[in-house]
Tab-separated table of C-alpha atoms in Angstrom:
chain	number	residue	atom	x	y	z
J	1338	MET	CA	-14.118	13.258	-22.565
J	1339	LYS	CA	-11.440	15.338	-21.065
J	1340	LYS	CA	-10.872	19.211	-20.213
J	1341	SER	CA	-7.476	20.205	-21.684
J	1342	LEU	CA	-5.162	22.697	-19.044
J	1343	PHE	CA	-4.217	26.111	-21.113
J	1344	ALA	CA	-2.885	27.854	-18.880
J	1345	ALA	CA	0.078	26.628	-16.252
J	1346	LEU	CA	-0.360	25.855	-12.470
J	1347	LEU	CA	0.179	28.786	-10.276
J	1348	GLY	CA	-0.489	28.042	-6.163
J	1349	GLY	CA	-4.123	27.885	-5.610
J	1350	LEU	CA	-5.270	28.953	-9.210
J	1351	ALA	CA	-4.349	26.459	-11.561
J	1352	LEU	CA	-6.402	27.877	-14.752
J	1353	SER	CA	-7.501	31.932	-16.393
J	1354	SER	CA	-10.226	32.337	-19.115
J	1355	CYS	CA	-8.794	33.413	-21.991
J	1356	SER	CA	-10.228	35.312	-25.300
J	1357	SER	CA	-10.120	35.100	-28.820
J	1358	ASP	CA	-9.303	37.728	-31.080
J	1359	ASP	CA	-12.800	37.676	-31.798
J	1360	ASP	CA	-13.686	38.613	-28.254
J	1361	ILE	CA	-15.668	35.058	-27.812
J	1362	THR	CA	-14.159	34.546	-24.587
J	1363	VAL	CA	-13.508	30.620	-23.534
J	1364	VAL	CA	-13.461	30.122	-20.153
J	1365	GLU	CA	-11.489	27.060	-18.919
J	1366	PRO	CA	-12.490	25.393	-15.188
J	1367	THR	CA	-10.696	26.944	-11.742
J	1368	VAL	CA	-8.614	24.064	-10.783
J	1369	GLU	CA	-8.061	25.836	-6.798
J	1370	ILE	CA	-5.608	23.781	-4.588
J	1371	PRO	CA	-6.002	23.820	-1.335
J	1372	THR	CA	-2.759	23.805	1.249
J	1373	SER	CA	-4.507	20.877	3.065
J	1374	TYR	CA	-6.720	17.799	2.110
J	1375	SER	CA	-9.538	19.511	2.675
J	1376	PHE	CA	-12.743	20.211	-0.079
J	1377	SER	CA	-16.005	20.902	1.106
J	1378	ARG	CA	-19.686	21.306	-0.624
J	1379	GLU	CA	-22.113	24.275	0.814
J	1380	GLY	CA	-19.953	24.227	3.876
J	1381	SER	CA	-20.148	20.941	4.364
J	1382	THR	CA	-16.877	18.525	4.054
J	1383	SER	CA	-17.194	16.757	0.809
J	1384	VAL	CA	-14.164	14.161	1.424
J	1385	SER	CA	-14.809	10.690	3.453
J	1386	TYR	CA	-12.874	7.684	3.810
J	1387	SER	CA	-13.894	5.940	6.671
J	1388	GLY	CA	-13.870	2.866	5.258
J	1389	GLN	CA	-10.089	2.636	4.692
J	1390	THR	CA	-9.486	3.642	8.533
J	1391	THR	CA	-11.265	0.323	9.661
J	1392	ARG	CA	-9.471	-1.244	7.616
J	1393	LEU	CA	-5.859	0.124	8.172
J	1394	GLU	CA	-7.472	-0.425	12.188
J	1395	MET	CA	-8.820	-3.919	11.539
J	1396	SER	CA	-5.504	-4.708	9.677
J	1397	LYS	CA	-3.521	-2.970	12.781
J	1398	GLU	CA	-4.896	-5.085	15.883
J	1399	LEU	CA	-4.614	-8.343	13.205
J	1400	PHE	CA	-0.563	-7.857	13.775
J	1401	THR	CA	-0.799	-7.244	17.054
J	1402	ALA	CA	-2.761	-10.755	17.572
J	1403	PHE	CA	-0.290	-12.666	14.908
J	1404	ASN	CA	2.451	-13.077	18.091
J	1405	ASP	CA	-0.289	-13.738	20.841
J	1406	PHE	CA	0.893	-17.158	21.891
J	1407	ASP	CA	-1.410	-17.037	24.627
J	1408	ASN	CA	-5.124	-15.775	23.117
J	1409	ALA	CA	-4.514	-16.325	19.182
J	1410	THR	CA	-5.900	-19.447	17.355
J	1411	GLU	CA	-6.310	-19.874	13.397
J	1412	GLU	CA	-9.880	-19.287	13.464
J	1413	SER	CA	-9.320	-15.825	15.397
J	1414	LEU	CA	-6.460	-15.282	13.143
J	1415	SER	CA	-8.672	-15.713	10.192
J	1416	ASN	CA	-11.943	-14.149	11.747
J	1417	MET	CA	-10.206	-11.055	11.998
J	1418	PHE	CA	-9.119	-10.938	8.364
J	1419	ALA	CA	-12.676	-11.744	7.253
J	1420	ASN	CA	-13.789	-10.266	10.139
J	1421	GLU	CA	-16.467	-12.851	11.343
J	1422	ASN	CA	-18.055	-13.721	14.686
J	1423	ASN	CA	-16.920	-10.388	16.248
J	1424	PRO	CA	-12.949	-11.361	16.367
J	1425	PHE	CA	-12.110	-7.762	17.569
J	1426	SER	CA	-11.786	-5.628	20.635
J	1427	SER	CA	-13.809	-2.830	19.459
J	1428	ASP	CA	-17.263	-2.775	18.509
J	1429	ASP	CA	-17.277	-0.970	15.576
J	1430	LEU	CA	-14.940	-3.063	13.829
J	1431	ASN	CA	-16.762	-6.532	15.315
J	1432	SER	CA	-20.149	-4.341	12.969
J	1433	SER	CA	-18.821	-3.174	10.388
J	1434	SER	CA	-19.568	-4.866	6.585
J	1435	LYS	CA	-15.924	-3.987	6.047
J	1436	SER	CA	-13.049	-6.455	5.978
J	1437	VAL	CA	-9.348	-6.447	5.015
J	1438	LYS	CA	-9.557	-10.233	3.215
J	1439	SER	CA	-12.343	-8.716	0.635
J	1440	LYS	CA	-10.373	-6.143	-0.865
J	1441	VAL	CA	-7.024	-8.225	-1.274
J	1442	ALA	CA	-6.126	-8.554	-4.291
J	1443	ALA	CA	-9.110	-7.243	-5.464
J	1444	SER	CA	-8.365	-4.431	-7.717
J	1445	GLN	CA	-10.509	-3.461	-10.966
J	1446	ALA	CA	-7.318	-2.782	-13.227
J	1447	TYR	CA	-5.442	-6.566	-11.901
J	1448	PHE	CA	-8.077	-8.907	-10.647
J	1449	SER	CA	-10.896	-8.363	-12.428
J	1450	GLY	CA	-11.485	-11.445	-14.261
J	1451	ASN	CA	-8.615	-13.083	-12.693
J	1452	SER	CA	-10.454	-14.607	-9.481
J	1453	VAL	CA	-7.920	-17.279	-9.468
J	1454	GLU	CA	-4.700	-15.580	-9.040
J	1455	SER	CA	-6.695	-13.199	-6.599
J	1456	ASN	CA	-8.165	-16.336	-4.764
J	1457	ASP	CA	-5.169	-17.749	-4.918
J	1458	ILE	CA	-3.110	-14.872	-2.918
J	1459	LYS	CA	-5.938	-14.491	-0.555
J	1460	ASN	CA	-4.918	-18.350	0.503
J	1461	GLU	CA	-1.520	-17.501	0.434
J	1462	PHE	CA	-2.534	-14.664	3.317
J	1463	GLU	CA	-4.780	-17.582	5.314
J	1464	GLY	CA	-1.695	-19.693	4.640
J	1465	TRP	CA	0.373	-17.602	6.376
J	1466	ILE	CA	-1.599	-17.587	9.795
J	1467	SER	CA	-1.684	-21.654	9.122
J	1468	GLN	CA	2.161	-21.876	9.606
J	1469	GLN	CA	1.997	-19.357	12.161
J	1470	VAL	CA	-0.658	-21.087	14.425
J	1471	ASN	CA	0.264	-24.981	13.581
J	1472	GLU	CA	3.983	-24.852	12.970
J	1473	VAL	CA	5.508	-21.093	15.400
J	1474	PHE	CA	3.577	-21.156	18.161
J	1475	PRO	CA	3.948	-24.929	19.251
J	1476	ASN	CA	7.604	-24.269	19.259
J	1477	LYS	CA	7.787	-20.520	20.805
J	1478	ASP	CA	9.888	-22.464	23.299
J	1479	GLN	CA	12.089	-24.077	20.836
J	1480	VAL	CA	15.614	-22.824	19.455
J	1481	ALA	CA	15.777	-22.132	16.001
J	1482	ALA	CA	17.981	-24.210	13.648
J	1483	ALA	CA	17.785	-24.698	10.193
J	1484	GLY	CA	14.437	-26.769	9.071
J	1485	VAL	CA	12.868	-26.134	12.591
J	1486	ALA	CA	10.654	-23.774	13.511
J	1487	GLY	CA	11.473	-21.391	17.046
J	1488	GLN	CA	12.456	-18.339	18.101
J	1489	ILE	CA	15.922	-17.048	17.745
J	1490	ALA	CA	17.800	-14.076	19.447
J	1491	ASP	CA	17.836	-10.366	17.318
J	1492	GLY	CA	19.694	-8.228	19.695
J	1493	SER	CA	17.649	-7.853	23.138
J	1494	ASN	CA	14.773	-9.064	20.857
J	1495	VAL	CA	13.055	-12.236	20.025
J	1496	ARG	CA	12.175	-13.748	16.505
J	1497	TYR	CA	9.903	-16.086	15.712
J	1498	VAL	CA	10.052	-18.040	13.052
J	1499	ASN	CA	9.623	-21.196	10.607
J	1500	ALA	CA	11.215	-23.689	9.845
J	1501	GLN	CA	12.645	-22.151	6.583
J	1502	GLY	CA	13.525	-18.851	8.712
J	1503	LEU	CA	10.570	-16.594	7.841
J	1504	GLU	CA	9.185	-14.339	10.639
J	1505	LEU	CA	5.459	-14.888	9.615
J	1506	ASN	CA	4.140	-12.026	11.507
J	1507	GLN	CA	6.650	-9.630	9.214
J	1508	VAL	CA	5.368	-11.745	6.079
J	1509	PHE	CA	1.973	-11.123	6.083
J	1510	ALA	CA	2.425	-7.335	7.395
J	1511	LYS	CA	4.489	-6.531	4.443
J	1512	SER	CA	2.966	-8.550	2.068
J	1513	LEU	CA	-0.918	-6.329	2.894
J	1514	ILE	CA	0.847	-3.072	2.027
J	1515	GLY	CA	0.554	-4.366	-1.290
J	1516	GLY	CA	-2.118	-6.797	-1.200
J	1517	LEU	CA	-4.940	-4.234	-0.169
J	1518	VAL	CA	-3.779	-1.128	0.345
J	1519	ALA	CA	-1.182	-0.266	-3.188
J	1520	ASP	CA	-3.544	-2.834	-5.000
J	1521	GLN	CA	-6.517	-0.984	-3.594
J	1522	MET	CA	-5.228	2.869	-3.968
J	1523	LEU	CA	-2.984	2.270	-7.431
J	1524	ASN	CA	-4.940	-0.100	-9.063
J	1525	ASN	CA	-8.572	0.220	-8.157
J	1526	TYR	CA	-9.815	3.623	-6.943
J	1527	LEU	CA	-7.037	5.207	-9.205
J	1528	SER	CA	-7.978	3.479	-12.441
J	1529	THR	CA	-9.591	5.142	-14.820
J	1530	ALA	CA	-11.659	1.960	-14.701
J	1531	VAL	CA	-13.084	2.521	-11.273
J	1532	LEU	CA	-12.930	6.818	-12.079
J	1533	ASP	CA	-14.817	6.838	-15.023
J	1534	GLU	CA	-17.166	4.104	-14.385
J	1535	GLY	CA	-20.783	4.600	-16.120
J	1536	ASP	CA	-22.022	8.067	-15.537
J	1537	ASN	CA	-19.512	9.205	-13.437
J	1538	ILE	CA	-18.071	12.146	-15.928
J	1539	ALA	CA	-21.394	13.529	-16.392
J	1540	ASN	CA	-22.477	13.054	-12.863
J	1541	ASN	CA	-19.337	14.418	-12.151
J	1542	ASP	CA	-19.574	17.658	-14.713
J	1543	ALA	CA	-23.359	17.914	-13.589
J	1544	LYS	CA	-21.943	17.661	-9.458
J	1545	VAL	CA	-25.190	15.101	-9.299
J	1546	LEU	CA	-24.191	13.561	-5.749
J	1547	GLU	CA	-24.457	10.626	-4.148
J	1548	ASP	CA	-27.662	9.697	-2.244
J	1549	GLY	CA	-27.244	10.987	1.283
J	1550	LYS	CA	-24.006	12.542	0.816
J	1551	ASN	CA	-22.092	15.473	-0.124
J	1552	TYR	CA	-19.965	14.304	-2.650
J	1553	THR	CA	-19.887	12.819	-6.058
J	1554	THR	CA	-19.216	8.864	-6.801
J	1555	MET	CA	-15.839	10.714	-9.190
J	1556	GLU	CA	-15.108	12.685	-5.752
J	1557	HIS	CA	-15.129	9.832	-3.241
J	1558	LYS	CA	-13.644	7.176	-5.123
J	1559	TRP	CA	-10.169	9.585	-4.791
J	1560	ASP	CA	-10.803	9.845	-1.570
J	1561	GLU	CA	-10.880	6.142	-0.939
J	1562	ALA	CA	-7.488	6.350	-2.452
J	1563	TYR	CA	-5.805	8.832	-0.140
J	1564	GLY	CA	-7.752	6.718	2.902
J	1565	TYR	CA	-5.452	3.940	2.632
J	1566	LEU	CA	-2.509	6.195	2.474
J	1567	TYR	CA	-3.545	8.732	5.240
J	1568	GLY	CA	-6.274	7.109	7.070
J	1569	ASP	CA	-4.490	5.740	10.131
J	1570	PRO	CA	-6.337	7.953	13.409
J	1571	SER	CA	-3.476	9.221	14.141
J	1572	ILE	CA	-1.950	10.862	10.548
J	1573	PRO	CA	-3.373	14.637	11.201
J	1574	THR	CA	-5.818	15.564	7.927
J	1575	ASP	CA	-4.355	18.958	7.972
J	1576	ASN	CA	-0.791	17.770	6.752
J	1577	PRO	CA	-0.724	14.379	7.091
J	1578	ASN	CA	3.164	14.702	6.285
J	1579	ASN	CA	3.833	16.861	10.092
J	1580	ALA	CA	3.130	12.683	11.740
J	1581	LEU	CA	6.094	11.109	9.046
J	1582	GLY	CA	7.924	8.802	11.186
J	1583	GLU	CA	5.834	9.646	14.070
J	1584	SER	CA	2.169	8.005	13.511
J	1585	ASN	CA	0.680	4.705	14.624
J	1586	ASP	CA	0.294	3.764	10.916
J	1587	LYS	CA	2.139	0.187	10.335
J	1588	LEU	CA	1.587	0.148	6.584
J	1589	LEU	CA	2.039	2.040	3.425
J	1590	PHE	CA	2.156	5.445	5.291
J	1591	ASN	CA	5.276	4.254	7.870
J	1592	TYR	CA	7.453	3.403	5.096
J	1593	LEU	CA	6.583	6.057	2.692
J	1594	GLY	CA	7.871	8.317	6.010
J	1595	ARG	CA	11.138	6.025	6.109
J	1596	VAL	CA	11.999	6.352	2.296
J	1597	ASP	CA	11.141	10.061	2.500
J	1598	ALA	CA	13.743	10.448	5.040
J	1599	ASP	CA	16.422	8.831	2.728
J	1600	ASP	CA	18.290	11.689	1.426
J	1601	ASP	CA	18.099	9.945	-2.217
J	1602	PHE	CA	14.451	10.005	-2.061
J	1603	ALA	CA	13.897	13.013	-0.158
J	1604	GLY	CA	10.462	14.587	-1.067
J	1605	ILE	CA	8.449	11.394	-1.991
J	1606	ALA	CA	5.906	12.439	0.461
J	1607	GLU	CA	5.638	16.276	-0.707
J	1608	ASP	CA	5.262	14.646	-4.229
J	1609	VAL	CA	2.601	12.089	-3.074
J	1610	PHE	CA	0.628	14.678	-1.080
J	1611	GLU	CA	0.316	17.369	-3.687
J	1612	ALA	CA	-0.587	14.952	-6.693
J	1613	PHE	CA	-3.758	13.702	-4.062
J	1614	LYS	CA	-4.585	17.454	-3.586
J	1615	THR	CA	-4.347	18.372	-7.435
J	1616	GLY	CA	-5.818	15.356	-8.376
J	1617	ARG	CA	-8.746	15.988	-6.114
J	1618	ALA	CA	-9.030	19.441	-7.166
J	1619	ALA	CA	-9.048	18.893	-10.572
J	1620	ILE	CA	-12.365	16.242	-10.398
J	1621	VAL	CA	-13.741	19.444	-8.915
J	1622	ALA	CA	-13.043	21.690	-11.803
J	1623	GLY	CA	-13.950	18.813	-14.213
J	1624	ASP	CA	-10.612	18.721	-15.879
J	1625	TYR	CA	-9.916	14.849	-15.939
J	1626	GLU	CA	-6.227	15.942	-18.020
J	1627	LEU	CA	-5.089	17.177	-15.250
J	1628	ARG	CA	-6.218	14.488	-12.596
J	1629	ASP	CA	-4.862	11.665	-14.743
J	1630	GLU	CA	-1.453	13.370	-14.946
J	1631	GLN	CA	-1.286	13.466	-10.818
J	1632	THR	CA	-2.614	9.588	-10.864
J	1633	ALA	CA	0.492	8.679	-12.946
J	1634	ILE	CA	2.890	10.849	-9.924
J	1635	ILE	CA	1.108	9.147	-7.412
J	1636	GLN	CA	1.042	5.172	-9.058
J	1637	LYS	CA	5.083	5.724	-10.044
J	1638	ASN	CA	6.038	7.392	-6.490
J	1639	ILE	CA	4.282	4.758	-4.382
J	1640	SER	CA	5.714	1.737	-6.335
J	1641	LYS	CA	8.668	3.465	-5.928
J	1642	VAL	CA	8.689	3.167	-1.885
J	1643	ILE	CA	8.078	-0.231	-1.792
J	1644	ALA	CA	10.418	-1.290	-3.847
J	1645	VAL	CA	13.212	0.533	-1.996
J	1646	ARG	CA	12.100	-1.184	0.758
J	1647	ALA	CA	12.639	-4.407	-0.497
J	1648	VAL	CA	15.335	-4.074	-1.375
J	1649	TYR	CA	16.566	-1.922	1.233
J	1650	TYR	CA	15.203	-5.627	3.909
J	1651	LEU	CA	17.121	-7.666	1.169
J	1652	GLN	CA	20.671	-5.328	1.525
J	1653	GLY	CA	20.061	-5.254	5.441
J	1654	GLY	CA	19.678	-9.191	5.888
J	1655	LYS	CA	22.344	-9.814	3.518
J	1656	GLU	CA	24.595	-7.642	6.102
J	1657	ALA	CA	23.405	-9.221	9.034
J	1658	ILE	CA	24.211	-12.647	7.748
J	1659	ALA	CA	27.966	-11.564	7.029
J	1660	ASN	CA	27.788	-10.495	10.438
J	1661	GLY	CA	26.406	-13.589	12.223
J	1662	GLU	CA	23.796	-12.175	13.486
J	1663	MET	CA	20.935	-14.416	11.923
J	1664	GLY	CA	17.856	-13.270	14.090
J	1665	SER	CA	18.220	-9.938	12.514
J	1666	ALA	CA	18.547	-11.181	9.119
J	1667	PHE	CA	15.556	-13.418	9.478
J	1668	HIS	CA	14.048	-10.734	10.866
J	1669	ASP	CA	15.628	-8.287	7.649
J	1670	LEU	CA	14.682	-11.471	4.914
J	1671	SER	CA	11.088	-11.718	6.081
J	1672	GLU	CA	10.481	-8.194	6.076
J	1673	GLY	CA	12.235	-8.061	2.474
J	1674	PHE	CA	10.007	-10.984	1.288
J	1675	GLY	CA	6.988	-9.262	2.319
J	1676	PHE	CA	7.783	-5.718	0.241
J	1677	LEU	CA	9.192	-8.336	-2.152
J	1678	TYR	CA	6.015	-9.867	-2.758
J	1679	SER	CA	4.245	-6.479	-2.372
J	1680	LEU	CA	6.342	-5.534	-5.655
J	1681	ARG	CA	3.167	-7.608	-7.802
J	1682	PHE	CA	0.741	-4.789	-7.500
J	1683	THR	CA	2.567	-1.953	-8.620
J	1684	HIS	CA	1.101	0.248	-10.797
J	1685	ASP	CA	3.433	1.524	-13.383
J	1686	PRO	CA	2.072	4.502	-15.566
J	1687	VAL	CA	3.655	3.904	-18.744
J	1688	THR	CA	2.412	0.244	-18.971
J	1689	ASN	CA	-0.504	-0.084	-16.408
J	1690	ALA	CA	1.245	-2.878	-15.151
J	1691	PRO	CA	3.069	-4.105	-12.591
J	1692	TYR	CA	7.072	-2.842	-13.220
J	1693	LEU	CA	8.346	-6.536	-12.355
J	1694	SER	CA	6.069	-9.237	-14.095
J	1695	LYS	CA	4.807	-11.970	-11.800
J	1696	SER	CA	6.780	-14.571	-13.187
J	1697	GLU	CA	9.874	-12.764	-12.090
J	1698	LEU	CA	8.902	-11.746	-8.922
J	1699	ASP	CA	7.401	-15.625	-8.398
J	1700	THR	CA	11.077	-16.352	-9.484
J	1701	PHE	CA	12.655	-14.336	-6.989
J	1702	LYS	CA	10.788	-15.419	-4.224
J	1703	GLU	CA	11.940	-19.419	-5.350
J	1704	GLN	CA	15.420	-18.167	-5.014
J	1705	LEU	CA	15.210	-16.561	-1.615
J	1706	LEU	CA	14.170	-19.995	-0.397
J	1707	ALA	CA	15.660	-22.635	-2.770
J	1708	GLY	CA	17.472	-24.133	-0.193
J	1709	GLU	CA	16.692	-26.729	1.826
J	1710	ASN	CA	16.154	-24.836	4.734
J	1711	GLY	CA	14.665	-21.919	3.102
J	1712	LEU	CA	16.732	-18.541	4.618
J	1713	TRP	CA	18.796	-20.249	6.473
J	1714	ASP	CA	21.283	-21.258	3.088
J	1715	VAL	CA	20.423	-18.153	1.009
J	1716	GLU	CA	23.452	-17.128	-0.405
J	1717	PRO	CA	24.496	-13.328	-0.725
J	1718	ALA	CA	25.158	-13.535	-4.323
J	1719	THR	CA	21.315	-13.799	-4.410
J	1720	LEU	CA	20.372	-11.394	-2.808
J	1721	ASP	CA	22.712	-8.817	-4.526
J	1722	ALA	CA	21.376	-10.600	-8.023
J	1723	ILE	CA	17.475	-9.377	-6.139
J	1724	SER	CA	18.319	-6.123	-5.681
J	1725	GLU	CA	19.725	-5.447	-9.055
J	1726	SER	CA	17.315	-6.561	-10.941
J	1727	ILE	CA	14.359	-4.640	-8.391
J	1728	ALA	CA	16.471	-1.425	-8.542
J	1729	GLU	CA	17.077	-1.115	-12.518
J	1730	ALA	CA	13.233	-2.082	-12.782
J	1731	PHE	CA	12.582	1.656	-10.426
J	1732	ASP	CA	15.411	3.313	-12.253
J	1733	PHE	CA	17.291	3.810	-8.464
J	1734	THR	CA	20.841	1.861	-7.597
J	1735	VAL	CA	21.477	-0.368	-4.810
J	1736	ALA	CA	23.068	1.809	-3.167
J	1737	GLU	CA	20.658	4.241	-2.862
J	1738	ALA	CA	18.030	1.693	-1.238
J	1739	ALA	CA	20.506	0.342	1.168
J	1740	GLU	CA	21.108	3.467	3.178
């Protein structure tokens, strides 16, 4: 089913024709890689990922409402999560058939036939909403203490934590990076189960387009994966990496930029972008071997971004504890907890499974909150041990990630 790559990849032309000694010419597909993520058919774009942009916009408004103590309720936040009862400020979002909740822990590769865990994960997100409204909101004016929800100073900022010291808006947002964005990108739309489903290969080879659309099904699936990373409206379509560190994205693209800004991981953003362009061009040319090579590059690098930030925040929390800055510590450790949660959705292209098992990650989460008062009791040695385990699984060092 796959076509081989016989010539080296050179700029925009990856493959060329070749002839045998018998003068029989075999024409291999030409892979034309554009400088931007721009693909067209008969003069019109063949790229579409509006559904992903919609979910990113829904997530952003939900994050803002998480600390709206005057107006948010458990019902209103849950409605935003599920897009029910017109919860958003935008008519376009309210009228959309999309929702955030429906795509959490919903990938074909990890959760097809695994509805129990998928529902458990969705319920955990709902649980964080409930805790925020019913535990944190009523205590917003109380000073937080061990076992007591409330507010705590973080320099000039005020953080609002539950009784365990978790800043739930951060836990929710950073967990959604894995549970929504990475899971849909790495384990759904880039999976062969989705890309090659049914007649997708034959239809892509024959350029059979979806009804009323300007793309094949396989092209569209790849674009949808792209949209989860680059779909925020503030990210330029010609070269999204021009917006690294400057976009309004609140999920994965934001942290791709932060990891890329670290000298130890510089170039990771360009590697991912090039892989997305090359993979899409390979689909147009019908070169599925090259496509799958690019999938592996994306899966490996995006997974590493999540792991690096998990270690970064765990180490930042450890340093803040040592300095007696508990507000800062809880902020960092809450982000770290969310990225740790997101590791469940990473994808090792060698094993086609997460880099760390569910049982390992469950143990790490239990260790973070093991004391009677959760993060108030966490020990630096615990943070170091978890950080070392993550770094080892992803082949970088704690020192590299902590900078």
